[in-house]
Coordinates of C-alpha atoms in Angstrom, one line a residue:
M1 CA -180.4 -110.2 12.2
K2 CA -183.2 -112.1 10.4
K3 CA -185.7 -110.7 12.9
V4 CA -184.4 -107.2 12.5
L5 CA -184.6 -107.3 8.7
F6 CA -188.1 -108.8 8.8
V7 CA -189.4 -106.0 11.1
L8 CA -187.7 -103.2 9.2
S9 CA -188.7 -104.4 5.7
F10 CA -192.3 -105.4 6.4
L11 CA -193.4 -103.0 9.1
L12 CA -191.3 -99.8 8.9
F13 CA -190.7 -99.8 5.2
P14 CA -194.3 -99.6 3.9
I15 CA -195.1 -96.9 6.4
F16 CA -192.3 -94.7 5.3
T17 CA -192.8 -95.2 1.6
Y18 CA -196.0 -93.2 1.6
A19 CA -194.7 -90.6 4.0
A20 CA -191.2 -89.8 2.8
D21 CA -191.8 -86.0 3.5
I22 CA -193.3 -86.2 7.0
T23 CA -193.3 -82.4 7.4
E24 CA -191.7 -79.5 5.7
W25 CA -188.6 -80.0 7.9
L26 CA -188.5 -83.8 8.3
S27 CA -188.0 -86.3 5.5
I28 CA -187.2 -90.0 5.5
S29 CA -185.8 -91.8 2.4
G30 CA -184.0 -95.0 1.7
S31 CA -183.8 -98.2 -0.4
A32 CA -184.0 -101.9 -0.3
T33 CA -181.4 -103.5 -2.6
T34 CA -181.0 -107.2 -3.5
V35 CA -178.0 -108.3 -5.5
Y36 CA -177.2 -111.7 -7.0
Q37 CA -173.9 -112.3 -8.8
W38 CA -172.3 -115.4 -10.3
L39 CA -168.7 -115.8 -11.5
N40 CA -167.7 -117.8 -14.5
K41 CA -164.0 -118.6 -15.1
A42 CA -162.4 -117.0 -18.2
Q43 CA -158.7 -117.6 -17.5
G44 CA -156.3 -118.8 -14.7
N45 CA -157.0 -120.1 -11.2
V46 CA -160.7 -119.0 -11.0
E47 CA -163.6 -121.2 -9.7
N48 CA -167.2 -120.8 -10.8
K49 CA -169.4 -119.7 -7.9
D50 CA -172.4 -117.4 -7.1
R51 CA -173.2 -115.2 -4.1
G52 CA -176.0 -112.8 -3.0
S53 CA -176.7 -110.0 -0.6
A54 CA -179.6 -107.8 0.6
V55 CA -179.3 -104.3 2.1
I56 CA -181.8 -101.9 3.6
D57 CA -180.7 -98.3 3.8
F58 CA -182.5 -95.5 5.8
N59 CA -181.8 -91.8 5.7
V60 CA -183.4 -89.3 8.0
S61 CA -183.0 -85.6 7.3
L62 CA -184.1 -82.9 9.7
K63 CA -184.1 -79.3 8.5
P64 CA -185.3 -76.9 11.3
T65 CA -184.3 -73.9 9.1
E66 CA -183.5 -73.4 5.5
N67 CA -179.7 -73.4 6.2
D68 CA -179.5 -76.1 8.9
E69 CA -179.6 -79.8 8.6
F70 CA -179.3 -82.8 10.9
F71 CA -178.7 -86.1 9.0
V72 CA -178.7 -89.8 10.0
R73 CA -177.9 -92.8 7.8
A74 CA -178.1 -96.4 8.8
S75 CA -177.9 -99.7 6.8
F76 CA -178.8 -103.3 7.6
A77 CA -177.5 -106.1 5.5
K78 CA -177.9 -109.9 5.0
G79 CA -175.0 -111.6 3.3
S80 CA -171.6 -110.2 2.1
G81 CA -171.6 -111.4 -1.5
F82 CA -168.2 -112.4 -2.7
R83 CA -166.5 -110.5 0.2
R84 CA -167.3 -113.3 2.6
E85 CA -165.1 -115.7 0.7
G86 CA -161.4 -115.8 1.5
D87 CA -160.7 -117.4 -2.0
Y88 CA -162.3 -114.6 -4.1
P89 CA -159.7 -114.4 -6.9
F90 CA -159.6 -110.7 -7.7
T91 CA -158.4 -107.6 -6.0
L92 CA -161.3 -105.3 -7.0
K93 CA -164.7 -105.9 -5.4
P94 CA -167.5 -106.6 -7.8
N95 CA -170.2 -105.0 -5.5
A96 CA -169.1 -101.7 -3.9
D97 CA -172.2 -101.5 -1.7
D98 CA -171.8 -101.7 2.1
L99 CA -172.6 -105.3 3.0
F100 CA -172.8 -107.3 6.2
V101 CA -169.1 -107.6 6.7
D102 CA -168.8 -103.8 6.3
L103 CA -171.5 -102.9 8.8
Q104 CA -170.2 -104.8 11.8
N105 CA -167.6 -102.9 14.0
I106 CA -167.4 -100.2 11.3
N107 CA -163.8 -99.2 10.8
G108 CA -162.7 -101.1 13.9
H109 CA -165.1 -99.2 16.2
S110 CA -167.7 -100.9 18.4
R111 CA -170.5 -99.5 16.2
D112 CA -172.8 -101.4 13.9
H113 CA -175.1 -100.2 11.1
L114 CA -174.8 -96.4 11.8
Q115 CA -172.9 -94.9 8.9
E116 CA -173.5 -91.2 9.0
L117 CA -174.5 -88.8 11.8
W118 CA -173.8 -85.1 11.1
Y119 CA -174.9 -81.5 11.3
S120 CA -174.4 -78.9 8.6
H121 CA -175.0 -75.1 8.5
K122 CA -174.9 -73.0 5.3
F123 CA -173.8 -69.4 5.4
P124 CA -175.2 -67.5 2.4
I125 CA -172.9 -64.7 1.3
Q126 CA -174.7 -63.4 -1.7
K127 CA -176.7 -64.8 -4.7
D128 CA -175.1 -68.0 -5.9
M129 CA -172.4 -67.8 -3.3
S130 CA -172.2 -69.6 0.1
I131 CA -170.1 -71.5 2.6
K132 CA -171.3 -74.7 4.2
L133 CA -169.8 -76.4 7.2
T134 CA -170.5 -80.1 8.1
A135 CA -169.3 -82.0 11.2
G136 CA -169.9 -85.4 12.7
I137 CA -169.6 -89.0 11.3
I138 CA -169.3 -88.3 7.6
D139 CA -168.5 -89.9 4.3
S140 CA -165.7 -88.3 2.3
T141 CA -167.1 -89.6 -1.0
A142 CA -170.0 -87.1 -0.6
F143 CA -167.5 -84.3 -1.1
I144 CA -164.5 -85.7 -3.1
D145 CA -164.4 -87.6 -6.4
D146 CA -168.1 -87.2 -7.2
N147 CA -169.4 -87.9 -10.7
A148 CA -172.7 -87.7 -12.4
Y149 CA -172.4 -91.1 -14.2
A150 CA -170.1 -93.2 -12.0
A151 CA -170.5 -92.6 -8.3
D152 CA -173.7 -94.5 -7.2
E153 CA -173.2 -98.2 -6.5
L154 CA -177.0 -98.7 -6.0
H155 CA -178.1 -97.4 -9.4
Q156 CA -175.1 -97.2 -11.7
F157 CA -171.9 -99.2 -11.9
M158 CA -171.3 -101.9 -9.2
N159 CA -167.5 -102.5 -9.4
E160 CA -165.5 -100.4 -7.0
A161 CA -163.1 -99.3 -9.7
L162 CA -166.0 -97.5 -11.5
V163 CA -167.8 -96.2 -8.5
H164 CA -164.9 -94.2 -7.1
N165 CA -161.1 -94.0 -7.6
P166 CA -159.6 -96.7 -5.3
L167 CA -156.3 -94.9 -5.3
A168 CA -157.9 -91.9 -3.4
N169 CA -158.2 -94.1 -0.2
L170 CA -161.5 -92.2 0.5
P171 CA -162.5 -92.9 4.2
S172 CA -166.1 -93.3 5.0
Y173 CA -168.2 -93.4 8.2
D174 CA -165.7 -91.8 10.6
A175 CA -165.5 -88.5 12.5
G176 CA -164.6 -85.6 10.4
V177 CA -165.4 -82.0 9.2
A178 CA -166.0 -80.6 5.8
A179 CA -166.1 -77.0 4.4
E180 CA -167.7 -76.2 1.0
F181 CA -167.4 -72.9 -0.8
E182 CA -169.7 -72.4 -3.9
A183 CA -169.8 -69.4 -6.2
G184 CA -171.8 -69.9 -9.3
G185 CA -170.4 -72.9 -11.1
F186 CA -167.2 -73.0 -9.0
H187 CA -166.7 -75.0 -5.9
L188 CA -163.9 -75.6 -3.4
R189 CA -164.2 -78.4 -0.8
L190 CA -162.0 -79.3 2.1
V191 CA -162.4 -82.5 4.2
G192 CA -160.6 -83.7 7.2
M193 CA -161.2 -87.2 8.8
R194 CA -159.8 -89.5 11.4
S195 CA -159.9 -93.2 10.6
K196 CA -158.3 -96.5 11.6
N197 CA -155.6 -98.4 9.8
E198 CA -156.7 -101.8 8.5
N199 CA -153.3 -103.5 9.2
E200 CA -154.0 -105.1 12.6
N201 CA -150.2 -105.9 13.1
M202 CA -149.3 -102.2 13.3
D203 CA -148.7 -100.4 16.6
V204 CA -150.3 -97.2 15.2
K205 CA -153.9 -97.7 14.4
N206 CA -155.5 -94.3 13.9
Y207 CA -154.5 -91.8 11.1
N208 CA -155.7 -88.5 9.8
W209 CA -156.9 -88.0 6.2
I210 CA -157.1 -84.6 4.5
G211 CA -158.5 -83.9 1.1
A212 CA -159.3 -80.9 -1.1
Q213 CA -161.2 -80.6 -4.4
I214 CA -161.8 -77.8 -6.8
G215 CA -164.5 -78.1 -9.5
Y216 CA -166.3 -76.1 -12.1
K217 CA -169.7 -76.7 -13.7
V218 CA -170.0 -75.7 -17.4
E219 CA -173.3 -75.1 -19.3
S220 CA -173.0 -75.3 -23.0
S221 CA -175.0 -76.3 -26.1
L222 CA -174.0 -79.9 -25.4
G223 CA -175.5 -79.8 -21.9
E224 CA -173.9 -79.8 -18.4
G225 CA -170.3 -80.7 -17.7
N226 CA -168.5 -81.0 -14.4
Y227 CA -164.7 -80.9 -14.1
R228 CA -163.0 -81.7 -10.8
L229 CA -159.4 -81.9 -9.5
Y230 CA -158.6 -83.2 -6.1
A231 CA -155.6 -84.1 -3.9
Y232 CA -155.2 -85.8 -0.5
T233 CA -152.7 -86.8 2.1
T234 CA -152.5 -88.6 5.4
N235 CA -150.1 -88.1 8.3
K236 CA -147.2 -90.5 8.6
K237 CA -149.0 -93.6 10.0
F238 CA -148.4 -96.2 7.3
E239 CA -145.5 -98.7 6.9
N240 CA -143.2 -98.4 4.0
W241 CA -142.3 -101.4 1.9
D242 CA -139.5 -102.5 4.2
A243 CA -141.7 -102.0 7.3
D244 CA -138.9 -100.1 9.0
A245 CA -140.5 -96.6 8.9
Y246 CA -143.8 -94.8 8.7
K247 CA -144.9 -92.9 5.7
A248 CA -147.8 -90.8 4.5
L249 CA -150.3 -91.8 1.8
R250 CA -150.9 -89.1 -0.8
G251 CA -152.2 -88.7 -4.3
I252 CA -154.1 -86.6 -6.8
G253 CA -156.9 -87.3 -9.2
V254 CA -159.5 -85.9 -11.6
S255 CA -163.1 -86.7 -12.1
F256 CA -164.9 -85.4 -15.2
D257 CA -168.5 -85.8 -16.6
Q258 CA -169.9 -84.2 -19.6
Q259 CA -173.2 -84.4 -21.5
L260 CA -172.5 -85.1 -25.2
I261 CA -176.2 -85.0 -26.3
K262 CA -178.2 -83.0 -23.8
D263 CA -180.2 -85.2 -21.4
T264 CA -179.5 -88.2 -23.6
L265 CA -175.9 -89.2 -23.9
G266 CA -173.1 -88.5 -21.4
A267 CA -169.4 -89.5 -20.8
F268 CA -167.1 -89.6 -17.8
L269 CA -163.4 -89.8 -17.2
R270 CA -161.3 -90.5 -14.1
A271 CA -157.6 -90.6 -13.6
G272 CA -155.5 -90.8 -10.5
W273 CA -152.0 -91.2 -9.1
Q274 CA -150.9 -92.4 -5.7
D275 CA -147.4 -92.1 -4.1
D276 CA -146.2 -95.7 -3.7
S277 CA -143.5 -95.0 -1.0
A278 CA -145.9 -95.9 1.8
R279 CA -147.6 -99.3 2.5
V280 CA -147.8 -102.2 0.1
V281 CA -150.2 -100.5 -2.2
D282 CA -152.1 -102.5 -4.9
Y283 CA -152.0 -99.7 -7.5
N284 CA -150.3 -96.3 -8.1
R285 CA -151.9 -95.3 -11.4
M286 CA -155.4 -95.6 -12.7
I287 CA -157.7 -94.4 -15.5
S288 CA -161.3 -95.1 -16.2
F289 CA -163.9 -93.8 -18.7
G290 CA -167.3 -94.7 -20.0
L291 CA -170.7 -93.6 -21.5
N292 CA -174.2 -93.2 -20.1
L293 CA -177.2 -93.4 -22.4
N294 CA -180.6 -92.3 -21.2
G295 CA -183.7 -94.4 -22.0
S296 CA -185.5 -91.5 -23.7
V297 CA -184.0 -92.9 -26.9
W298 CA -186.5 -95.7 -26.8
G299 CA -189.2 -93.7 -25.1
R300 CA -188.5 -94.6 -21.4
K301 CA -186.6 -91.7 -19.8
D302 CA -186.1 -93.5 -16.5
D303 CA -184.2 -96.3 -18.0
E304 CA -180.5 -96.1 -18.7
V305 CA -177.5 -97.9 -20.1
G306 CA -173.9 -97.6 -18.8
V307 CA -170.6 -98.8 -20.2
G308 CA -167.3 -98.3 -18.5
Y309 CA -163.6 -99.5 -18.5
A310 CA -160.9 -99.1 -15.8
Y311 CA -157.2 -99.9 -15.9
L312 CA -155.1 -99.9 -12.7
K313 CA -151.3 -100.3 -12.7
S314 CA -149.4 -101.7 -9.8
P315 CA -146.0 -100.2 -8.7
S316 CA -142.9 -102.2 -9.6
K317 CA -142.3 -102.8 -5.8
N318 CA -145.5 -104.9 -5.7
E319 CA -144.2 -108.5 -6.0
K320 CA -147.7 -110.0 -6.4
L321 CA -149.7 -107.8 -8.8
N322 CA -148.8 -106.2 -12.2
H323 CA -152.1 -104.6 -13.2
S324 CA -155.9 -105.0 -13.2
Q325 CA -158.5 -104.1 -15.7
V326 CA -162.3 -104.0 -15.5
F327 CA -165.0 -103.8 -18.1
E328 CA -168.6 -103.3 -16.9
S329 CA -171.9 -102.7 -18.7
Y330 CA -175.4 -102.5 -17.3
V331 CA -178.9 -101.7 -18.3
K332 CA -181.4 -100.4 -15.8
F333 CA -185.1 -100.6 -16.3
K334 CA -187.7 -98.7 -14.2
L335 CA -190.3 -101.1 -13.1
F336 CA -192.8 -98.7 -11.5
A337 CA -193.2 -95.3 -9.7
Y338 CA -196.1 -94.6 -7.4
K339 CA -196.2 -91.6 -5.1
F340 CA -192.9 -91.8 -3.1
L341 CA -192.3 -95.4 -4.1
S342 CA -190.3 -96.5 -7.1
S343 CA -188.5 -99.7 -8.2
D344 CA -186.0 -100.7 -10.8
I345 CA -184.0 -103.7 -11.9
T346 CA -180.5 -103.8 -13.3
L347 CA -178.8 -106.4 -15.4
D348 CA -175.0 -106.2 -15.0
Y349 CA -172.0 -107.7 -16.7
Q350 CA -168.4 -107.4 -15.5
Y351 CA -165.1 -108.7 -17.0
I352 CA -162.4 -108.6 -14.4
Q353 CA -158.7 -109.4 -15.0
D354 CA -155.7 -109.5 -12.7
K355 CA -152.3 -110.0 -14.1
T356 CA -150.1 -111.3 -11.4
R357 CA -146.3 -111.5 -11.3
Q358 CA -146.2 -115.1 -10.0
E359 CA -149.4 -116.9 -11.1
G360 CA -150.0 -115.4 -14.5
T361 CA -153.3 -113.9 -15.6
K362 CA -156.6 -114.5 -13.8
A363 CA -159.8 -113.4 -15.4
G364 CA -163.5 -114.0 -15.0
H365 CA -167.0 -113.0 -16.1
I366 CA -169.4 -111.8 -13.4
Y367 CA -173.1 -111.7 -14.3
G368 CA -175.4 -109.8 -11.9
V369 CA -178.9 -108.8 -11.2
R370 CA -179.7 -105.9 -8.9
F371 CA -183.3 -105.2 -7.7
N372 CA -184.1 -101.9 -6.0
I373 CA -187.1 -100.4 -4.1
N374 CA -186.6 -96.7 -3.4
F375 CA -188.5 -94.2 -1.4

């Protein structure tokens, strides 16, 4: 792995950074991300510790025509951050990026590093109206639960509770199809995927996930706003609480983002509900919200500040966990931008709290630094 990372970062990376758009129909993009986080105890059975990770992402897009695209995404990582530790005290991950542990035998398949491999075709109907079909190895988060201020773990919030709604059980990097209909500011998206159950003790491993989202984009004097409603279900492939029958996972959610001061200040809101009849779910209700401030306020439009809060409630059937809450704030500074190459650094702070039913409350402060090189 060290040899692979060395070759990719020091040989391939400099070449691509100055040739991101190879031709009109071929482009290569990506990023190199290094994260270092350290945990300080605030309450309960929490040990002070620190962990780091480094990830290189590559995206290749081939567009032979205006309406056709072939896309490949692969990632290479060193280190798994706090996820390599069996004694990490909290339920929610403080770094939602795909790290080493996520990129080996992805979703139980004999496939490493390759995350996405798909083809899409767009069918124009009339001006501002089209249908787009995508098939291959896809990521459902590209279609469901998107958000302008809280959906990018590489450049915005890092905690998984503020990147996407954990209750949506959004599958990634598995075979699937997606259909998108757009008409002006309105969109309808349908996604179907086949993934693998994480419970190794179950006889049934594979399950189907189906999700749908409707959304509307609003332009007003405040600026742009996006309002989305989605729902999902699986087939009956998950154990119930008594492990004597199989149930389906299902839920609904909303994801809103709205500019409050055009191109300067924005806000987001998420809320979700998950049926708790299947599987020993960690949470069945959640809400998160926050603000995003653009650096144009202090004369640096590429800087930004984000503040967010998430509350996740566990079902009464869960004998271990009562609820969790996360507060996160970050400030991101643009270091430089030259041709196709740019870099930024993010200073991040998280307060994570789990209230358990047996051990009381556990809480900790997580301080982090994230360094990105993007092309």
